[in-house]
């Protein structure tokens, strides 16, 4: 179990303060990595401003529509995805294991990975901010929901009060699991995989197809062949990242896109056009009023154009994977179920491939 530091002599909190003295803008996730602890352990090293929520996460999320506008943040090691909007309707299914939100806030939630929740009040660069933060059993931050100036304060306070845990339990964090090993490509029946892939009727059935073929996503993409998956050159080869290029193309041409970013606890989705782009060091950023994206492209080692068949026609995505083989970002043309893929998106992908396709 990971130890949670407690007062009066909280060494972990003191070490964090020392880091912040040298690097005032250091994010808590990065500070936790530097200090060799989980983000939740570091958060709980603070004396004040962190209060436990009841582990009734589905019920809580179903009531989020009462508070109006919030900013929701989901991230993995390489990509941060932020949407500012109001919840419309949150649905819980699968005996409480799954959650779904559609509309301006678009989420697919896997509650079996949600172990702890907290109401957090903290001062960030002179501004006091309130948030609801949710973590896995090993202290990984899954999602954060921030109160904004447009949030209904009375409704927010009522919601928080109704879900505060009066017992304020101390969590017993389990060690983070080792990265899941990738499949041995030599042991995968590539022909069976190609046949299964070609017969997909709905992109939502893709994960089940991978499970039937006992293969991880990246290995499947590598094996299925150029009809369905084509590699792109990456920024490691001294070129502009595929993410920079596709975002710039979509911005210039006004092509609406969808951006999926997830971690074990959920997938967060943006759909629409993008406007303000900014490259800062290793980070590519979208800085629009309702949508911010921050992607450390140095950590995205593999880029692919991936095509899946469906009853609506072929659906094309651009996918980025990290060095562990985990998918960290996916981009599509903006569409609803039952609609064919945008011709404009296919043109953007085609233009990208002309420049960056490995086989070109």
Tab-separated table of N, CA, C and O in Angstrom, residues 309-359:
chain	number	residue	atom	x	y	z
A	309	UNK	N	-14.745	-0.428	-41.151
A	309	UNK	CA	-16.021	-0.472	-41.855
A	309	UNK	C	-17.188	-0.316	-40.883
A	309	UNK	O	-17.056	-0.580	-39.682
A	310	UNK	N	-18.306	0.149	-41.372
A	310	UNK	CA	-19.525	0.244	-40.570
A	310	UNK	C	-20.721	0.270	-41.502
A	310	UNK	O	-20.574	0.395	-42.727
A	311	UNK	N	-21.909	0.167	-40.936
A	311	UNK	CA	-23.116	0.247	-41.746
A	311	UNK	C	-23.310	1.642	-42.333
A	311	UNK	O	-24.119	1.819	-43.248
A	312	UNK	N	-22.575	2.633	-41.828
A	312	UNK	CA	-22.627	4.004	-42.360
A	312	UNK	C	-21.524	4.253	-43.378
A	312	UNK	O	-21.343	5.388	-43.827
A	313	UNK	N	-20.775	3.209	-43.725
A	313	UNK	CA	-19.619	3.368	-44.601
A	313	UNK	C	-18.335	3.338	-43.801
A	313	UNK	O	-18.347	3.251	-42.566
A	314	UNK	N	-17.218	3.411	-44.483
A	314	UNK	CA	-15.928	3.393	-43.795
A	314	UNK	C	-15.762	4.640	-42.924
A	314	UNK	O	-16.138	5.753	-43.329
A	315	UNK	N	-15.175	4.432	-41.745
A	315	UNK	CA	-14.913	5.514	-40.797
A	315	UNK	C	-13.403	5.612	-40.601
A	315	UNK	O	-12.752	4.625	-40.228
A	316	UNK	N	-12.842	6.807	-40.828
A	316	UNK	CA	-11.396	7.015	-40.812
A	316	UNK	C	-10.981	7.807	-39.584
A	316	UNK	O	-11.593	8.824	-39.254
A	317	UNK	N	-9.933	7.347	-38.929
A	317	UNK	CA	-9.402	8.056	-37.762
A	317	UNK	C	-7.902	8.250	-37.903
A	317	UNK	O	-7.235	7.537	-38.655
A	318	UNK	N	-7.389	9.209	-37.156
A	318	UNK	CA	-5.947	9.384	-36.976
A	318	UNK	C	-5.669	9.089	-35.509
A	318	UNK	O	-6.280	9.690	-34.622
A	319	UNK	N	-4.759	8.147	-35.244
A	319	UNK	CA	-4.546	7.656	-33.892
A	319	UNK	C	-3.100	7.840	-33.466
A	319	UNK	O	-2.178	7.566	-34.242
A	320	UNK	N	-2.897	8.295	-32.222
A	320	UNK	CA	-1.573	8.457	-31.658
A	320	UNK	C	-1.370	7.530	-30.477
A	320	UNK	O	-2.244	7.422	-29.602
A	321	UNK	N	-0.207	6.837	-30.453
A	321	UNK	CA	0.118	5.874	-29.400
A	321	UNK	C	1.410	6.279	-28.706
A	321	UNK	O	2.319	6.836	-29.336
A	322	UNK	N	1.524	5.944	-27.416
A	322	UNK	CA	2.763	6.225	-26.697
A	322	UNK	C	3.695	5.010	-26.743
A	322	UNK	O	3.387	3.989	-27.363
A	323	UNK	N	4.830	5.118	-26.061
A	323	UNK	CA	5.855	4.069	-26.133
A	323	UNK	C	5.410	2.758	-25.501
A	323	UNK	O	5.980	1.701	-25.784
A	324	UNK	N	4.380	2.799	-24.629
A	324	UNK	CA	3.847	1.575	-24.034
A	324	UNK	C	2.821	0.901	-24.933
A	324	UNK	O	2.276	-0.153	-24.579
A	325	UNK	N	2.513	1.524	-26.085
A	325	UNK	CA	1.512	0.970	-26.979
A	325	UNK	C	0.096	1.386	-26.645
A	325	UNK	O	-0.869	0.855	-27.209
A	326	UNK	N	-0.056	2.347	-25.721
A	326	UNK	CA	-1.389	2.820	-25.343
A	326	UNK	C	-1.845	3.923	-26.291
A	326	UNK	O	-1.068	4.840	-26.611
A	327	UNK	N	-3.105	3.864	-26.707
A	327	UNK	CA	-3.641	4.948	-27.518
A	327	UNK	C	-3.905	6.146	-26.611
A	327	UNK	O	-4.481	6.008	-25.525
A	328	UNK	N	-3.446	7.335	-27.017
A	328	UNK	CA	-3.566	8.514	-26.168
A	328	UNK	C	-4.410	9.609	-26.805
A	328	UNK	O	-4.874	10.522	-26.108
A	329	UNK	N	-4.642	9.547	-28.110
A	329	UNK	CA	-5.501	10.527	-28.774
A	329	UNK	C	-6.010	9.926	-30.079
A	329	UNK	O	-5.288	9.190	-30.761
A	330	UNK	N	-7.269	10.219	-30.394
A	330	UNK	CA	-7.877	9.792	-31.649
A	330	UNK	C	-8.659	10.954	-32.228
A	330	UNK	O	-9.379	11.645	-31.502
A	331	UNK	N	-8.530	11.165	-33.541
A	331	UNK	CA	-9.257	12.219	-34.230
A	331	UNK	C	-10.100	11.623	-35.344
A	331	UNK	O	-9.637	10.748	-36.094
A	332	UNK	N	-11.341	12.094	-35.447
A	332	UNK	CA	-12.269	11.716	-36.506
A	332	UNK	C	-12.823	12.996	-37.142
A	332	UNK	O	-12.716	14.082	-36.574
A	333	UNK	N	-13.493	12.829	-38.268
A	333	UNK	CA	-14.358	13.886	-38.745
A	333	UNK	C	-15.617	13.920	-37.892
A	333	UNK	O	-16.100	12.865	-37.445
A	334	UNK	N	-16.152	15.093	-37.635
A	334	UNK	CA	-17.326	15.201	-36.770
A	334	UNK	C	-18.536	14.545	-37.448
A	334	UNK	O	-18.842	14.834	-38.601
A	335	UNK	N	-19.193	13.641	-36.728
A	335	UNK	CA	-20.351	12.950	-37.295
A	335	UNK	C	-21.196	12.380	-36.170
A	335	UNK	O	-20.751	12.233	-35.037
A	336	UNK	N	-22.454	12.087	-36.503
A	336	UNK	CA	-23.368	11.411	-35.588
A	336	UNK	C	-23.627	10.002	-36.097
A	336	UNK	O	-23.539	9.737	-37.296
A	337	UNK	N	-23.977	9.065	-35.209
A	337	UNK	CA	-24.336	7.724	-35.671
A	337	UNK	C	-25.446	7.797	-36.711
A	337	UNK	O	-26.386	8.585	-36.587
A	338	UNK	N	-25.317	6.971	-37.731
A	338	UNK	CA	-26.292	6.983	-38.806
A	338	UNK	C	-25.927	7.888	-39.958
A	338	UNK	O	-26.584	7.871	-41.005
A	339	UNK	N	-24.871	8.671	-39.782
A	339	UNK	CA	-24.418	9.571	-40.838
A	339	UNK	C	-23.127	9.049	-41.452
A	339	UNK	O	-22.292	8.482	-40.750
A	340	UNK	N	-22.944	9.237	-42.767
A	340	UNK	CA	-21.666	8.854	-43.381
A	340	UNK	C	-20.564	9.814	-42.968
A	340	UNK	O	-20.822	10.926	-42.475
A	341	UNK	N	-19.338	9.381	-43.152
A	341	UNK	CA	-18.195	10.219	-42.833
A	341	UNK	C	-18.160	11.459	-43.726
A	341	UNK	O	-18.519	11.403	-44.916
A	342	UNK	N	-17.729	12.577	-43.169
A	342	UNK	CA	-17.629	13.819	-43.930
A	342	UNK	C	-16.617	13.671	-45.064
A	342	UNK	O	-15.483	13.234	-44.848
A	343	UNK	N	-17.029	14.078	-46.255
A	343	UNK	CA	-16.097	14.087	-47.380
A	343	UNK	C	-14.936	15.032	-47.100
A	343	UNK	O	-13.794	14.774	-47.501
A	344	UNK	N	-15.220	16.126	-46.390
A	344	UNK	CA	-14.166	17.095	-46.062
A	344	UNK	C	-13.094	16.458	-45.189
A	344	UNK	O	-11.893	16.725	-45.363
A	345	UNK	N	-13.493	15.598	-44.255
A	345	UNK	CA	-12.516	14.926	-43.392
A	345	UNK	C	-11.659	13.958	-44.206
A	345	UNK	O	-10.448	13.877	-44.020
A	346	UNK	N	-12.273	13.244	-45.121
A	346	UNK	CA	-11.487	12.331	-45.952
A	346	UNK	C	-10.466	13.097	-46.796
A	346	UNK	O	-9.347	12.614	-47.008
A	347	UNK	N	-10.835	14.287	-47.242
A	347	UNK	CA	-9.869	15.100	-47.995
A	347	UNK	C	-8.710	15.515	-47.099
A	347	UNK	O	-7.550	15.499	-47.529
A	348	UNK	N	-9.004	15.865	-45.850
A	348	UNK	CA	-7.942	16.275	-44.927
A	348	UNK	C	-6.993	15.109	-44.648
A	348	UNK	O	-5.770	15.274	-44.619
A	349	UNK	N	-7.555	13.917	-44.416
A	349	UNK	CA	-6.719	12.750	-44.155
A	349	UNK	C	-5.888	12.415	-45.391
A	349	UNK	O	-4.687	12.095	-45.294
A	350	UNK	N	-6.493	12.495	-46.561
A	350	UNK	CA	-5.753	12.221	-47.793
A	350	UNK	C	-4.593	13.180	-47.984
A	350	UNK	O	-3.482	12.764	-48.372
A	351	UNK	N	-4.817	14.464	-47.691
A	351	UNK	CA	-3.751	15.457	-47.810
A	351	UNK	C	-2.632	15.176	-46.807
A	351	UNK	O	-1.439	15.322	-47.118
A	352	UNK	N	-3.002	14.742	-45.611
A	352	UNK	CA	-2.001	14.393	-44.596
A	352	UNK	C	-1.168	13.199	-45.057
A	352	UNK	O	0.058	13.206	-44.917
A	353	UNK	N	-1.820	12.192	-45.583
A	353	UNK	CA	-1.101	11.002	-46.011
A	353	UNK	C	-0.125	11.301	-47.159
A	353	UNK	O	0.949	10.688	-47.242
A	354	UNK	N	-0.471	12.199	-48.051
A	354	UNK	CA	0.428	12.540	-49.147
A	354	UNK	C	1.756	13.040	-48.636
A	354	UNK	O	2.813	12.825	-49.247
A	355	UNK	N	1.720	13.715	-47.486
A	355	UNK	CA	2.930	14.291	-46.918
A	355	UNK	C	3.639	13.335	-45.963
A	355	UNK	O	4.867	13.238	-45.953
A	356	UNK	N	2.866	12.607	-45.162
A	356	UNK	CA	3.462	11.877	-44.031
A	356	UNK	C	3.328	10.359	-44.091
A	356	UNK	O	3.871	9.675	-43.211
A	357	UNK	N	2.633	9.817	-45.069
A	357	UNK	CA	2.491	8.363	-45.105
A	357	UNK	C	3.871	7.714	-45.297
A	357	UNK	O	4.646	8.122	-46.177
A	358	UNK	N	4.170	6.712	-44.485
A	358	UNK	CA	5.485	6.075	-44.507
A	358	UNK	C	5.764	5.441	-45.867
A	358	UNK	O	6.889	5.456	-46.362
A	359	UNK	N	4.741	4.904	-46.486
A	359	UNK	CA	4.936	4.219	-47.771
A	359	UNK	C	5.011	5.169	-48.956
A	359	UNK	O	5.303	4.751	-50.069
